Amino acid sequence: MTGPLTTADIREKYLSFFESKGHLRLPSHSLIAPDPTTLFTVAGMQPFKAQFMGAPARFSGHGENKRVTTAQKCLRVGDIENVGRTLRHCSLLEMLGNFSFGDYFKREALTWAWEFLTGPEWMGLDPSKLYATIYEDDEEAFTIWTKEIGLPESHILRFGADENFWPADAPAKGPNGPCGPCSEIFYDRGPKYGLDTWADYAETRESARFLEIWNNVFPQYDRQDPQPDGTPVLADLPFKNIDTGMGLERIATVVQDVYDFYSNDVFAPIIARIAELSGKPYEGVQSLSHRVVAEHIRSVSMTLTDGVAFSPNGRGSVLRKIMRRASRHAYLLGLREPTLYKLVPLVVERMGGAYPELAQEEARVTAAIRTEEEGFLRTLESGIQRIGNMLNGLERGAVLSGQNAFLLYDTYGFPLDLTKEIAEEYGVSVDEAAYAESLEKAQEIARAGSKYGKSELFGGNQEALEGLPATQFVGYDELIAEGEVLALIGAGERLAHLPAGSEATVVLSRTPFYAEGGGEVGDTGALEWDSANGERGRGQVRDTRKTPVGVFLHDVQVEEGELKPGDTVRSVVSRERQAIQRHHTATHLLHAALRAVLGAGVRQAGSLVAAERLRFDFSHGAAMTLDEIAQVERLVNRWVTANFPVTWREMPIEEAKAAGATALFGEKYGDTVRVVRVEGSVPFGDTTVASMELCGGTHVRHTGDIGAFVIVADENVAAGVRRIEALAGEAATAWVRERLQSAARVAGLLNTSAEGLEARVSGLQAQLRAAQQETAQVRRQLAEAQMGGGGSAQQVRELGGFRVAALKLSGIEGNELRGAADKLLDQSGADLAVIASDKGLVVKATKDAVGRGAHAGQLAGKLAAAAGGKGGGRPDMAQAGIQNPEAALGALDTAF
Ligand code: ATP
Ligand code: MG
């Protein structure tokens, strides 16, 4: 082979190496986390939580496999501000992992890692450059490293549980449950990167020279409550696991011997393209922007591909944050038009081999990024106006407060460096220390509320959930059922009793409460029981969720009596469930109707089924016409009226797929699936519904139970993805009634009937347009009369090396003022045109003048200040609100 291994080569070698050691190669899970405790997949082990906790290691289409290997795409946004600044952190990374579920342990894990890293036919790294850290008292790992592998003792450092234990600090601080020491492997990149030594690393724990490439975690203990004197208790687990993770970007950097991962074969071409598009070479301080854009465009493209859309909250808001950081850096590189979407094909080219879904979704992803960029650039413009206002109020030499700088960052997405750059033009500096303080405070709040911290991987309740069986769910058929209380859990602890007024998580042997999933919200309702002291007990169920292994968690507030493990409770699901079921079956009908009307290209991209409404996201290139919406709605209502039976059945997944059941993109299914079916054709009509979906949700028994169906909103959520909101049953009829009443009220205001509204409004609009045109015409005439009048105060003067044309007008504002400035620039051939009237001031500068250092915004600011007003703007165009044109023009001589 010629040249170093490519990233794709390394990925493939890793997976086939572990296949040769008896591992099953599985595909990457989606970036959307496999369980509800985290937003995104952040580590290779995450899809296997259930197996680490003892579930059978059986994977769809395969028998039992206790050894598995994957290349898992991961998204880590915890320290996103560092991406681009350090040479080792990505927001999107590929984690190469080998896993053992109670099969092999430390010896195999470490010796295989060594064989893979140093073997000439594998990575072929120089063994003398490899180093390892181990947990302080992990003698087993120490012996394997030194005696069996032959790593010199001087290449090993021991760290405490803060560094070399997973979860970090578990022995002393918990959580209880599976945990274990880990051993990290480092590569010495040589003195080019730093003159520090391995011994120094014991102190510094930060190095550009010694790069952590691989973490081998040994979950071997069951952490239990400490002894009364605080001594940690670590019992041996019945079976021991192996969980490893090697960053593909990092090993590629090492193997290709390049400066950082931005110079490897995936990123170098993207960086080069950014330099080309922006005309800014990849060098110096600005190179940070190239790196940020290159790294983020990859994570954004891949996250969009996996079905996350830009949105104001949840996963979509994280995605938006990454995108905005990239856009800001593109802006810093001088890019003023949407440009980042042009990089998507390159991402697809570089990553598409390993992730073919990228190519399939390329058009949708490109369009979504472009739309987002357009939106953001508009936001940025308004931010620029905002900052202009803040700065105009300040003297040269003044300081912009940290709070204001943070406000700009937080609400307009202005990074500090952009704020500083603009402030500099005004001769204003920024209070960076105060800014950092505000930022730190905000980050603390975000961290506290973050659901995807590392320690959350097993969920805070992991220990307390240990040993509980999967809950028997009877809620498809029953809304009231009895069950036994198996556990009460609060703040990660098992509780012995729940007194009235307290809140906790309740686990039952049997439950009719549906746990949130598949878009359907969790059930609410009540628990009732007889308390030990003969009192009646009662609690509210606020929400229901479930763990990856099927333990249902009821969030309960006790209202009366006391609840204890072992009590038998009567579970009563709230009547809202009926509305939820209506909305769920209506969702399936809507899906079928959309496919019937818009074509089979429609694919579900997400849904929400609640008592109040349903929301359905789907891929479709164009906005729906009013006609199409009406057609879809009519179709669904026909199927409702026809009262078809709704049936469900469990079957092996292969059988369901063979029968043509619709499965959801990116969703993971077990071997046995539930298929929900609505089938029939409308008598005397022309419509047939054939809906068959893999679905674990709750449904009505007959479509007639839906009652009525109305589409209330249709909007764009991302380019190529539409969102429909619809209502069923009473919610639908109530909504229609409210609309009719509102139309009647508006008609009353306009002295017409609901039927006459359209004609009345378009008549009014026409009148308004005519009036506006007339006013504009009059203003233009007024401006022209004054400009052409010769006698006006037009003069061209030489000021500060520029030819400046100035003119006073009266009664002119806004658009006409700007038009007049253009005209003046044209007529006079000057570099700068200044027009002042009693209603405002406009300054315009030619491109050439701006190139020579003219700044319309600064000039406008000064002239306005002389007239007691405020204003500012861009170097080529600026305006200000003033009332005294003489004063403004009088300041011209001193303004340069
Ligand atoms: P670091 O201390 O360098 O931030 P980490 O200890 O957070 O890394 P782990 O959680 O142990 O990393 O992840 C296992 C491996 O995944 C690391 O050894 C590294 O190779 C890789 N990795 C982790 N985080 C990143 C990242 N942000 N970018 C690139 N690779 C990463
Ligand atoms: Mg690590």
PDB file of N, CA and C in Angstrom, residues 787 794-797 803-807 820-834 844 846:
ATOM      1  N   MET A 787     -34.471  68.880  -4.957  1.00  0.00           N
ATOM      2  CA  MET A 787     -33.129  68.591  -5.470  1.00  0.00           C
ATOM      3  C   MET A 787     -32.867  69.302  -6.794  1.00  0.00           C
ATOM      4  N   GLN A 794     -27.265  72.344  -2.029  1.00  0.00           N
ATOM      5  CA  GLN A 794     -26.350  71.279  -2.442  1.00  0.00           C
ATOM      6  C   GLN A 794     -24.923  71.805  -2.567  1.00  0.00           C
ATOM      7  N   GLN A 795     -24.004  71.097  -2.003  1.00  0.00           N
ATOM      8  CA  GLN A 795     -22.612  71.493  -2.138  1.00  0.00           C
ATOM      9  C   GLN A 795     -21.723  70.255  -2.101  1.00  0.00           C
ATOM     10  N   VAL A 796     -20.626  70.286  -2.865  1.00  0.00           N
ATOM     11  CA  VAL A 796     -19.663  69.194  -2.797  1.00  0.00           C
ATOM     12  C   VAL A 796     -18.376  69.764  -2.243  1.00  0.00           C
ATOM     13  N   ARG A 797     -17.894  69.108  -1.206  1.00  0.00           N
ATOM     14  CA  ARG A 797     -16.676  69.617  -0.581  1.00  0.00           C
ATOM     15  C   ARG A 797     -15.651  68.511  -0.422  1.00  0.00           C
ATOM     16  N   ARG A 803     -14.605  63.323  -1.409  1.00  0.00           N
ATOM     17  CA  ARG A 803     -15.508  64.324  -1.949  1.00  0.00           C
ATOM     18  C   ARG A 803     -16.881  64.072  -1.346  1.00  0.00           C
ATOM     19  N   VAL A 804     -17.377  65.043  -0.594  1.00  0.00           N
ATOM     20  CA  VAL A 804     -18.617  64.852   0.151  1.00  0.00           C
ATOM     21  C   VAL A 804     -19.705  65.779  -0.396  1.00  0.00           C
ATOM     22  N   ALA A 805     -20.821  65.212  -0.851  1.00  0.00           N
ATOM     23  CA  ALA A 805     -21.945  66.017  -1.305  1.00  0.00           C
ATOM     24  C   ALA A 805     -22.971  66.073  -0.190  1.00  0.00           C
ATOM     25  N   ALA A 806     -23.416  67.264   0.160  1.00  0.00           N
ATOM     26  CA  ALA A 806     -24.381  67.385   1.254  1.00  0.00           C
ATOM     27  C   ALA A 806     -25.590  68.177   0.778  1.00  0.00           C
ATOM     28  N   LEU A 807     -26.741  67.833   1.294  1.00  0.00           N
ATOM     29  CA  LEU A 807     -27.965  68.477   0.829  1.00  0.00           C
ATOM     30  C   LEU A 807     -28.996  68.482   1.940  1.00  0.00           C
ATOM     31  N   ALA A 820     -33.113  59.634  -2.439  1.00  0.00           N
ATOM     32  CA  ALA A 820     -32.515  60.924  -2.749  1.00  0.00           C
ATOM     33  C   ALA A 820     -30.999  60.858  -2.573  1.00  0.00           C
ATOM     34  N   ALA A 821     -30.554  60.102  -1.570  1.00  0.00           N
ATOM     35  CA  ALA A 821     -29.109  59.983  -1.335  1.00  0.00           C
ATOM     36  C   ALA A 821     -28.441  59.296  -2.521  1.00  0.00           C
ATOM     37  N   ASP A 822     -29.104  58.238  -3.033  1.00  0.00           N
ATOM     38  CA  ASP A 822     -28.568  57.547  -4.209  1.00  0.00           C
ATOM     39  C   ASP A 822     -28.432  58.526  -5.370  1.00  0.00           C
ATOM     40  N   LYS A 823     -29.485  59.287  -5.553  1.00  0.00           N
ATOM     41  CA  LYS A 823     -29.528  60.210  -6.670  1.00  0.00           C
ATOM     42  C   LYS A 823     -28.418  61.264  -6.538  1.00  0.00           C
ATOM     43  N   LEU A 824     -28.253  61.733  -5.302  1.00  0.00           N
ATOM     44  CA  LEU A 824     -27.245  62.764  -5.051  1.00  0.00           C
ATOM     45  C   LEU A 824     -25.852  62.220  -5.349  1.00  0.00           C
ATOM     46  N   LEU A 825     -25.617  60.969  -4.901  1.00  0.00           N
ATOM     47  CA  LEU A 825     -24.326  60.328  -5.139  1.00  0.00           C
ATOM     48  C   LEU A 825     -24.063  60.276  -6.644  1.00  0.00           C
ATOM     49  N   ASP A 826     -25.127  59.915  -7.357  1.00  0.00           N
ATOM     50  CA  ASP A 826     -25.072  59.789  -8.805  1.00  0.00           C
ATOM     51  C   ASP A 826     -24.788  61.116  -9.485  1.00  0.00           C
ATOM     52  N   GLN A 827     -25.621  62.106  -9.155  1.00  0.00           N
ATOM     53  CA  GLN A 827     -25.548  63.416  -9.804  1.00  0.00           C
ATOM     54  C   GLN A 827     -24.226  64.109  -9.544  1.00  0.00           C
ATOM     55  N   SER A 828     -23.756  64.013  -8.289  1.00  0.00           N
ATOM     56  CA  SER A 828     -22.596  64.808  -7.903  1.00  0.00           C
ATOM     57  C   SER A 828     -21.282  64.116  -8.216  1.00  0.00           C
ATOM     58  N   GLY A 829     -21.323  62.775  -8.385  1.00  0.00           N
ATOM     59  CA  GLY A 829     -20.086  62.039  -8.602  1.00  0.00           C
ATOM     60  C   GLY A 829     -19.205  62.048  -7.358  1.00  0.00           C
ATOM     61  N   ALA A 830     -19.804  62.369  -6.193  1.00  0.00           N
ATOM     62  CA  ALA A 830     -19.008  62.438  -4.958  1.00  0.00           C
ATOM     63  C   ALA A 830     -18.756  61.049  -4.385  1.00  0.00           C
ATOM     64  N   ASP A 831     -17.880  60.984  -3.345  1.00  0.00           N
ATOM     65  CA  ASP A 831     -17.592  59.723  -2.667  1.00  0.00           C
ATOM     66  C   ASP A 831     -18.648  59.426  -1.611  1.00  0.00           C
ATOM     67  N   LEU A 832     -19.125  60.492  -0.992  1.00  0.00           N
ATOM     68  CA  LEU A 832     -20.098  60.336   0.086  1.00  0.00           C
ATOM     69  C   LEU A 832     -21.249  61.295  -0.153  1.00  0.00           C
ATOM     70  N   ALA A 833     -22.481  60.860   0.114  1.00  0.00           N
ATOM     71  CA  ALA A 833     -23.624  61.756   0.024  1.00  0.00           C
ATOM     72  C   ALA A 833     -24.258  61.842   1.394  1.00  0.00           C
ATOM     73  N   VAL A 834     -24.539  63.074   1.831  1.00  0.00           N
ATOM     74  CA  VAL A 834     -25.197  63.271   3.121  1.00  0.00           C
ATOM     75  C   VAL A 834     -26.485  64.040   2.868  1.00  0.00           C
ATOM     76  N   LYS A 844     -24.588  57.947   2.572  1.00  0.00           N
ATOM     77  CA  LYS A 844     -24.201  56.820   1.728  1.00  0.00           C
ATOM     78  C   LYS A 844     -22.777  57.023   1.252  1.00  0.00           C
ATOM     79  N   THR A 846     -19.723  55.422  -1.547  1.00  0.00           N
ATOM     80  CA  THR A 846     -19.494  54.515  -2.674  1.00  0.00           C
ATOM     81  C   THR A 846     -18.591  53.383  -2.204  1.00  0.00           C
TER      82      THR A 846
END
